[in-house]
Short mmCIF file of C-alpha atoms in Angstrom, two decimals:
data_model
loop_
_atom_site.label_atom_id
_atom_site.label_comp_id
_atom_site.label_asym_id
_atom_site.label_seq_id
_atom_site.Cartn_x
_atom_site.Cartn_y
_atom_site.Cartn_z
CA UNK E 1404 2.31 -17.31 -18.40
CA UNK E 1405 0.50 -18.24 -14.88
CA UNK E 1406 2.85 -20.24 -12.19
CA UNK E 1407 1.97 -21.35 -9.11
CA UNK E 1408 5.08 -22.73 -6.64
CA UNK E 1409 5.21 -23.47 -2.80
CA UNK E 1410 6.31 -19.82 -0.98
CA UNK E 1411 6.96 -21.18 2.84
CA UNK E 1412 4.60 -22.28 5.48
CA UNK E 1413 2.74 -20.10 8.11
CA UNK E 1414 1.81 -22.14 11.38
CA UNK E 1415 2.17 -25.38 9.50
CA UNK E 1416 0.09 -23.99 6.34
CA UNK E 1417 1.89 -23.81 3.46
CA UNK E 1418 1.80 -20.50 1.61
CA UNK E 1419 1.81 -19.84 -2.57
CA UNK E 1420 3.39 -17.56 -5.00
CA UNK E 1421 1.43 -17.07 -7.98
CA UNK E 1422 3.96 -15.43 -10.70
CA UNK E 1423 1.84 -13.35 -13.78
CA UNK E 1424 4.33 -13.08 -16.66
CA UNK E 1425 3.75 -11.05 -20.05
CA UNK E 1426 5.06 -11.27 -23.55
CA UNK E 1427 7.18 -8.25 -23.05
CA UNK E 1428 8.96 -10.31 -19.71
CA UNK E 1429 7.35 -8.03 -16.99
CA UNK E 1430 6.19 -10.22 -14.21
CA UNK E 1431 4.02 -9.21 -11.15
CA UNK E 1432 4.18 -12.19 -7.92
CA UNK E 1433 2.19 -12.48 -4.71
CA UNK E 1434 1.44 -14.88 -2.72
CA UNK E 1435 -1.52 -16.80 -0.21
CA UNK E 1436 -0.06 -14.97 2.72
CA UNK E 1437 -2.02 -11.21 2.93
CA UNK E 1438 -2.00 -10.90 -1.02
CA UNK E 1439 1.86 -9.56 -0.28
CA UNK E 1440 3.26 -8.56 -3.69
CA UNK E 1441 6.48 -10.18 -3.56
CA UNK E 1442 8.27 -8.71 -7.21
CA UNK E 1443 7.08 -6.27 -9.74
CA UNK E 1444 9.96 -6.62 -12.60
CA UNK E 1445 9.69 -4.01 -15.14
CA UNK E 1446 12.17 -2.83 -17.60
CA UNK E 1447 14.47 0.55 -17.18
CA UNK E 1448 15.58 2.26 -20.37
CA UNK E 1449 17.73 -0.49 -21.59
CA UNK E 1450 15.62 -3.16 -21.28
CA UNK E 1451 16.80 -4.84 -18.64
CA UNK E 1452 13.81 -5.99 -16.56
CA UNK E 1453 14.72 -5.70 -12.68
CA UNK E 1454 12.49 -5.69 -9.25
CA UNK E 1455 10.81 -2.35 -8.26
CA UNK E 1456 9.69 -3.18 -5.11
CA UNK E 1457 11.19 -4.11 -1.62
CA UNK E 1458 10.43 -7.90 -1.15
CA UNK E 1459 11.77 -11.30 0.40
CA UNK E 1460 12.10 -14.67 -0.92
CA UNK E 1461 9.88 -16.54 1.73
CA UNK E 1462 6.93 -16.06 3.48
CA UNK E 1463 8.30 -16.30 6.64
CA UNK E 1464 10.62 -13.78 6.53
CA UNK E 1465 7.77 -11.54 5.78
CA UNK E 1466 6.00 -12.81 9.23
CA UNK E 1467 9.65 -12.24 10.41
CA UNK E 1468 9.84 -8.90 9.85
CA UNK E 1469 6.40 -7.02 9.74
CA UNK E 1470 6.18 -3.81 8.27
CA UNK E 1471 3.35 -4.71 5.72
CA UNK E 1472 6.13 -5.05 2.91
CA UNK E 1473 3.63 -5.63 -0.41
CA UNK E 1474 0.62 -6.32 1.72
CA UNK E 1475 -3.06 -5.70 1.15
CA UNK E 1476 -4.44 -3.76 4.12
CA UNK E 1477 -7.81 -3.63 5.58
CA UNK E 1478 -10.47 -4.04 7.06
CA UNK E 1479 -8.80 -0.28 7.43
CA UNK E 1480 -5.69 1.21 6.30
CA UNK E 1481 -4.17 3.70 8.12
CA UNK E 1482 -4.16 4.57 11.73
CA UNK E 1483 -7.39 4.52 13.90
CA UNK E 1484 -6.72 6.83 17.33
CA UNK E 1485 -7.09 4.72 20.39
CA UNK E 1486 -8.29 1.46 18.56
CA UNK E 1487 -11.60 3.02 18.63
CA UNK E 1488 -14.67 2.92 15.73
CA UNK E 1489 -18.05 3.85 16.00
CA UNK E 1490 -20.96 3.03 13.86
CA UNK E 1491 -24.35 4.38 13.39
CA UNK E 1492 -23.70 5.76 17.10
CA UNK E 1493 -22.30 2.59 18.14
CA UNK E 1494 -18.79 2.32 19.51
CA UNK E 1495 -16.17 -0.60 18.81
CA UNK E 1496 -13.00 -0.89 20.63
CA UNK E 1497 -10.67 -2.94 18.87
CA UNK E 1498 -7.04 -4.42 19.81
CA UNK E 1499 -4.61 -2.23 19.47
CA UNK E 1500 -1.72 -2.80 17.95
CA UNK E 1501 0.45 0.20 17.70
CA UNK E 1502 0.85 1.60 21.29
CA UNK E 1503 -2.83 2.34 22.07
CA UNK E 1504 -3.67 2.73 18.26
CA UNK E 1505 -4.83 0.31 15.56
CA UNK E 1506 -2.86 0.20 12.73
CA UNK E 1507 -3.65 -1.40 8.91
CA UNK E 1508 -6.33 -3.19 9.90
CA UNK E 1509 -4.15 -4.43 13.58
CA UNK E 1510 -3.00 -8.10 13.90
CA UNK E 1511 -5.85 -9.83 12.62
CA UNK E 1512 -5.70 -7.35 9.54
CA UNK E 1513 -5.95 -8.61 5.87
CA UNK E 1514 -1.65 -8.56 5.82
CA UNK E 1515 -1.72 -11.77 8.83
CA UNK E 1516 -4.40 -13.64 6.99
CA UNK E 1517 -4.14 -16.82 4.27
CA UNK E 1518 -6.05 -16.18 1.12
CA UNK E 1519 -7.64 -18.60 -1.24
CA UNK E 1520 -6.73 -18.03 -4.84
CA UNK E 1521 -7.57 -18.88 -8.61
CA UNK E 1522 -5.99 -17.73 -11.36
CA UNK E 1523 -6.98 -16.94 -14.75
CA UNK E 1524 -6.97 -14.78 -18.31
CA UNK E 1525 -9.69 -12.24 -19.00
CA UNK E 1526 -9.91 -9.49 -21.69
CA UNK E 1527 -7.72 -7.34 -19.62
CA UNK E 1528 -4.97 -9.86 -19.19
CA UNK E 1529 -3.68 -12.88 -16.86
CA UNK E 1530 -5.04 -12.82 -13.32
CA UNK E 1531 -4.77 -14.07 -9.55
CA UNK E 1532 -8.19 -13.41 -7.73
CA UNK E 1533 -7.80 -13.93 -3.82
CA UNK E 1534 -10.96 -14.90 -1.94
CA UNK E 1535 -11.51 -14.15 1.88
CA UNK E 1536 -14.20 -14.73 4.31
CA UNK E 1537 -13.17 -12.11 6.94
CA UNK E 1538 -14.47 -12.15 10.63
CA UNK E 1539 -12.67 -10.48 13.80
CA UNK E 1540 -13.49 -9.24 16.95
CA UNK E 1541 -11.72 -5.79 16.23
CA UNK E 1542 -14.61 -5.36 13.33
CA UNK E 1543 -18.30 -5.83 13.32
CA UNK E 1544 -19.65 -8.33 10.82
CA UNK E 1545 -18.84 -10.48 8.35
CA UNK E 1546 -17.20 -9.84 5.61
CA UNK E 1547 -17.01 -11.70 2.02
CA UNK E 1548 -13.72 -10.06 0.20
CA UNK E 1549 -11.56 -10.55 -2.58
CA UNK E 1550 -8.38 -9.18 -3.87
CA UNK E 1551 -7.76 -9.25 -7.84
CA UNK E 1552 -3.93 -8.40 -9.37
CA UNK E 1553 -4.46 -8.48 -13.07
CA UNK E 1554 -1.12 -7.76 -15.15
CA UNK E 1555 -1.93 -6.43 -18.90
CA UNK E 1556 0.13 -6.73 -22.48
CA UNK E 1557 0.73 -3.27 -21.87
CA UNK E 1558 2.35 -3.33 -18.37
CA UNK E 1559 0.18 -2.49 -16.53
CA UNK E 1560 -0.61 -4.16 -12.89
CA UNK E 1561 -4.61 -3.53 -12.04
CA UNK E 1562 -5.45 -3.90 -8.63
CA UNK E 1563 -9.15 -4.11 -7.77
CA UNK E 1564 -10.66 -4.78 -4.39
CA UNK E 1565 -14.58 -5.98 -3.41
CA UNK E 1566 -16.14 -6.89 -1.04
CA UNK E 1567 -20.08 -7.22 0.92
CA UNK E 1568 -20.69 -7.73 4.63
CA UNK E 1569 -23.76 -9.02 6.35
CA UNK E 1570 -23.88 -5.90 8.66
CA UNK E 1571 -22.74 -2.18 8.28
CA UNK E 1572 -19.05 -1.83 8.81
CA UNK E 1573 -15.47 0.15 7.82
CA UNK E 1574 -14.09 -0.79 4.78
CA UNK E 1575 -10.82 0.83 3.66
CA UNK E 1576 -7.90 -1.02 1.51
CA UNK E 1577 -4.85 -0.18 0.03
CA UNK E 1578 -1.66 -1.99 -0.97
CA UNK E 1579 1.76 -1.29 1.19
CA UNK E 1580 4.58 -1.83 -1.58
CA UNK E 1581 7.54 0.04 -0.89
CA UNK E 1582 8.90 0.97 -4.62
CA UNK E 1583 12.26 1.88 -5.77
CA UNK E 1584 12.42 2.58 -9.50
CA UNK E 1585 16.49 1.97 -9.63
CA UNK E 1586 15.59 -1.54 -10.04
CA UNK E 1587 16.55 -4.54 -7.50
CA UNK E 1588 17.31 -1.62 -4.97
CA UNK E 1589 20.55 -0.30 -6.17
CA UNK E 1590 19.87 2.80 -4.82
CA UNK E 1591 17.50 4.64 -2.21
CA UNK E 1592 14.61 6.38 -3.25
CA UNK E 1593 15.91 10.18 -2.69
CA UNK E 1594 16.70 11.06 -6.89
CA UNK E 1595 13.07 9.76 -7.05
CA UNK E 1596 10.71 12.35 -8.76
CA UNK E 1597 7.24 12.43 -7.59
CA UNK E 1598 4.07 14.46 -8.55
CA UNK E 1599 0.75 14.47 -8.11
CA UNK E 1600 -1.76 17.63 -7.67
CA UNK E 1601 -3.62 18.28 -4.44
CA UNK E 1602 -4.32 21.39 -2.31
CA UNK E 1603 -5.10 19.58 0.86
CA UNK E 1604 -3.41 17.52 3.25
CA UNK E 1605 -3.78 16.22 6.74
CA UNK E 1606 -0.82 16.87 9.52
CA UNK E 1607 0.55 14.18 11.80
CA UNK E 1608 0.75 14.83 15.41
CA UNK E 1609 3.76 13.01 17.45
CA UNK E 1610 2.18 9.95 17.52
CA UNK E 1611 1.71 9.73 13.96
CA UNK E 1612 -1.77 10.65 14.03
CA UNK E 1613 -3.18 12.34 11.33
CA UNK E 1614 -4.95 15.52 12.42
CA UNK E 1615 -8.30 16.47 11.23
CA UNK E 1616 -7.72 19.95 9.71
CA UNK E 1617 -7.04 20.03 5.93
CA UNK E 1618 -4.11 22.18 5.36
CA UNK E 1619 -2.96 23.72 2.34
CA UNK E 1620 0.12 22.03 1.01
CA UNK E 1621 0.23 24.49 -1.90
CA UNK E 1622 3.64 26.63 -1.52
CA UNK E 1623 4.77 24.12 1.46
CA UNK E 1624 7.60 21.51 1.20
CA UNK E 1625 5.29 18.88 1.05
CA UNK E 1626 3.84 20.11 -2.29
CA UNK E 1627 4.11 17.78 -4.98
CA UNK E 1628 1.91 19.72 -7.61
CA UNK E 1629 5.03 20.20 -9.84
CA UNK E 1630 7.33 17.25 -9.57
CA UNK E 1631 9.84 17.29 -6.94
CA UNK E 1632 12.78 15.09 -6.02
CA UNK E 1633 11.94 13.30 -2.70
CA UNK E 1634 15.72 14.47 -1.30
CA UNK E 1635 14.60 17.69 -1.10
CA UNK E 1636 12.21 16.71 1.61
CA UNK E 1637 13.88 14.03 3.38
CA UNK E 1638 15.83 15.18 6.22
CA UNK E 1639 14.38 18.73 5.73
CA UNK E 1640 13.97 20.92 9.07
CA UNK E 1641 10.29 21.05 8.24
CA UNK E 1642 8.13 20.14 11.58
CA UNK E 1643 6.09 17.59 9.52
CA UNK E 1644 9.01 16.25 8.54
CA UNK E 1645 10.68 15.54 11.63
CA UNK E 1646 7.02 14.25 12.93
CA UNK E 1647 7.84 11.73 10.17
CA UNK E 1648 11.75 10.67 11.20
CA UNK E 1649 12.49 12.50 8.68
CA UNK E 1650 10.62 11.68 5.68
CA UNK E 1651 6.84 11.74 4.86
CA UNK E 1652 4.10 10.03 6.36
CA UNK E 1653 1.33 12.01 5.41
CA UNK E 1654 -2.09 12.31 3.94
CA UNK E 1655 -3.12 13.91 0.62
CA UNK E 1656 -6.38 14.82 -0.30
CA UNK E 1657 -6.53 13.95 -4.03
CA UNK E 1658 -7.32 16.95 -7.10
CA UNK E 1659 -7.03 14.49 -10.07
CA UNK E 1660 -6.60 10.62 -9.76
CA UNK E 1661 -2.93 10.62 -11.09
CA UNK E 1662 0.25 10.15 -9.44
CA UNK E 1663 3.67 9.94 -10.83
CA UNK E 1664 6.96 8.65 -9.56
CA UNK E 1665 10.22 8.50 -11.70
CA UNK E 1666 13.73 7.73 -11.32
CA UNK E 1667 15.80 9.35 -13.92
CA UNK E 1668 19.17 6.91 -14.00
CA UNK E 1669 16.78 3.80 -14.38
CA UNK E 1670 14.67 5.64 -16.80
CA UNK E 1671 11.43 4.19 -15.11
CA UNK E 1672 8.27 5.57 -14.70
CA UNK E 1673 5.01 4.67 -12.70
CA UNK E 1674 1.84 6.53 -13.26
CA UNK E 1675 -0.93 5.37 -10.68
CA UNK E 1676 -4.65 5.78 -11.74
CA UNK E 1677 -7.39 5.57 -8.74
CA UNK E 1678 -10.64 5.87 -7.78
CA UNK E 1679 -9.22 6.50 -4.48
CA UNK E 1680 -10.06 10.35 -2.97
CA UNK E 1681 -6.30 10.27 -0.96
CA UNK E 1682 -3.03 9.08 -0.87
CA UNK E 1683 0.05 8.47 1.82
CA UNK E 1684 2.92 8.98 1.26
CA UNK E 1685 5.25 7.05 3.38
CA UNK E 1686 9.02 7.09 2.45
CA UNK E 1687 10.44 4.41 4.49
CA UNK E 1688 11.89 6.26 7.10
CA UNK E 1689 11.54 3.42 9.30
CA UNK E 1690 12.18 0.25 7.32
CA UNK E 1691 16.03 0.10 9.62
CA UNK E 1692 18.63 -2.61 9.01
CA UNK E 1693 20.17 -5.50 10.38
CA UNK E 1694 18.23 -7.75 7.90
CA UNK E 1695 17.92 -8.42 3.64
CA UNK E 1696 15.72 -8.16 1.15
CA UNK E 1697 16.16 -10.57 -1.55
CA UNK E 1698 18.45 -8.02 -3.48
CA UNK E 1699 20.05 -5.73 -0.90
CA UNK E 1700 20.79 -4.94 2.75
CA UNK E 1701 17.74 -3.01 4.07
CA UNK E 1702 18.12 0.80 5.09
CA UNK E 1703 15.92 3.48 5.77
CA UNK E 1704 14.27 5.47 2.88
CA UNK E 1705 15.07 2.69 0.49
CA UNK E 1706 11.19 1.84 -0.69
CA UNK E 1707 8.21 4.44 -0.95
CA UNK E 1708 4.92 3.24 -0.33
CA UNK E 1709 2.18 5.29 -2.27
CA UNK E 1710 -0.88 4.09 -0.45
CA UNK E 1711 -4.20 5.17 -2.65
CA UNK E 1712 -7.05 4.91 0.01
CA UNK E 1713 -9.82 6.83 2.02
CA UNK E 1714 -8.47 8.88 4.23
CA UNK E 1715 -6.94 7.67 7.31
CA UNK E 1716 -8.65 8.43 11.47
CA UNK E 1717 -11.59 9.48 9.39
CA UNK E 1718 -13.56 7.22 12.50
CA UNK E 1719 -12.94 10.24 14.70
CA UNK E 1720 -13.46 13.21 12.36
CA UNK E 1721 -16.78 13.21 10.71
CA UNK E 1722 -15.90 16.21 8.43
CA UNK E 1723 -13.58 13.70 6.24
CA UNK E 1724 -15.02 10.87 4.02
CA UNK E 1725 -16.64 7.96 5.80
CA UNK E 1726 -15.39 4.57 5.23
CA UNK E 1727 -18.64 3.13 6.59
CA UNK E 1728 -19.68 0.37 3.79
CA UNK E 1729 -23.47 -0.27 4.81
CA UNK E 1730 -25.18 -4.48 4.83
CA UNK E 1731 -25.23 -5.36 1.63
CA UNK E 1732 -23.93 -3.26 -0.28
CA UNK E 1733 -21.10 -3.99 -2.55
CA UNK E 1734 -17.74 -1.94 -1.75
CA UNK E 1735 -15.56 -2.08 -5.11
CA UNK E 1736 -12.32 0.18 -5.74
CA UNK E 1737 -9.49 -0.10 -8.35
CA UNK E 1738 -6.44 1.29 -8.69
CA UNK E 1739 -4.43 1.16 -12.29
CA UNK E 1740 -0.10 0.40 -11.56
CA UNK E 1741 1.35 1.88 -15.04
CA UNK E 1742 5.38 0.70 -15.82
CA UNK E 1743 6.80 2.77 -18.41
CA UNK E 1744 10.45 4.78 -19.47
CA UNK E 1745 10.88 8.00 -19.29
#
């Protein structure tokens, strides 16, 4: 089942949620405003289908309280040092928007913008496609994108991005939900279980800047090569750690293109399939209170975002990946959102 229903209105534009429901009851929503994700219901061990993600019931309160909660992010996710990007020996300087630093894409990012939308069934399963034409002075060209969440009979959200531009650019998406697997955030994400195998990983500095030597995780308290409960990082006395405010805010340099995240009590489990070379991991540490989600008061540490992308500040260090798309020249990545019990 495919519903559409008003969401809020952004500057006087009014804003949709576009609700994918399956047979078994799972439903995935998001809406106009930055492709946010506003639920992912899935059932725990009992059946009893409850929210796995932090979200909010309008789209203002999402404008109200930015921390990309659910959003796509792009033109580039992650932090770029000083706002700065250079192409083909050509340098950019964009707005920053985090001190002197550009962050997901800054304020014109994909998050800020309306999307146009269709929805749809294909072979893999009901669908909402969202269609931008994307042009900003922090980026150079323009770029035709489009955002499809596809939710399968075998519950299983599907992510897949695309996009062209008329001139060679950075390209580099991900999607910022924060998950908690206890289901409509009865509890925080610390007796969450997560593994996933790499070798390599970048270091913040105290800005939050990832570093550009690849360090080896292996043996560390940031390896997740055998599964590890996230409490026995969070509020460690590792450096990283404290770099972090206390949590992880890191990127991983990908071995296979698994990653798994459990939650024993709920009995859910999400396995996340990519074509994406790194992840970050970012545990919440600042989400801070004094406002709701739609279930529960927020706190810190109460949603983990697992952020499959290119690596992040790749502009400034050539030895990492580029995420240089060149004219014409299709980008296309997917990423595969797997709900089962443990």
């Amino acid at each position: 089942m495919i519903e559409v229903r008003p969401f809020g209105q952004i500057n006087k534009h009014p804003v949709y949620e576009v609700i994918l429901t399956n047979a078994n009851g799972m439903y995935v929503s998001s809406c106009t405003l930055g492709c946010i994700i506003t639920a992912i219901a899935t059932p725990d061990s009992k059946g009893i289908i409850e929210n796995v993600v932090c979200s909010f019931d309008t789209a203002e309160k999402y404008k109200q309280y930015p921390q990309f909660f659910g959003a796509a992010i792009g033109p580039f996710a992650g932090r770029l040092e000083d706002a700065t990007l250079e192409i083909n020996g050509v340098s950019f300087q964009a707005r920053a928007n985090e001190g002197q630093h550009l962050l997901h894409g800054g304020n014109d990012g994909f998050h800020n913008q309306l999307w146009q939308f269709e929805t749809g069934v294909s072979s893999r399963g009901q669908f909402v496609k969202y269609f931008l034409n994307f042009e900003s002075v922090d980026f150079p060209g323009k770029l035709n994108m489009s955002i499809t969440y596809t939710l399968t009979a075998g519950n299983e959200l599907i992510i897949s991005y695309e996009g062209i531009s008329d001139t060679d650019t950075i390209l580099n998406c991900t999607n910022h939900s924060y998950f908690n697997l206890s289901g409509n955030l009865k509890r925080t994400i610390e007796e969450h279980a997560l593994n996933f195998s790499s070798r390599g990983m970048l270091y913040i500095d105290e800005r939050g800047l990832p570093l550009g030597n690849i360090e080896n995780v292996v043996g560390t308290i940031l390896d997740f090569n055998d599964k590890k409960y996230l409490k026995e990082v969070i509020g460690s006395n590792s450096t990283q750690v404290k770099l972090a405010s206390g949590g992880i805010d890191h990127p991983f340099l990908l071995e296979k293109n698994e990653i798994e995240l459990s939650e024993e009590e709920s009995g859910r489990k999400l396995t996340i399939i990519t074509d994406e070379q790194a992840l970050v991991v970012y545990t919440g540490s600042k989400i801070s209170s004094g406002y709701s989600f739609k279930e529960a008061p927020a706190q810190n540490f109460l949603g983990i975002c697992l952020e499959v992308q290119n690596v992040p500040n790749s502009v400034k260090y050539k030895h990492l990946p580029s995420s240089i798309i060149k004219k014409g020249i299709p980008y296309h990545h997917e990423t595969i959102y797997r709900f089962t019990n443990l």
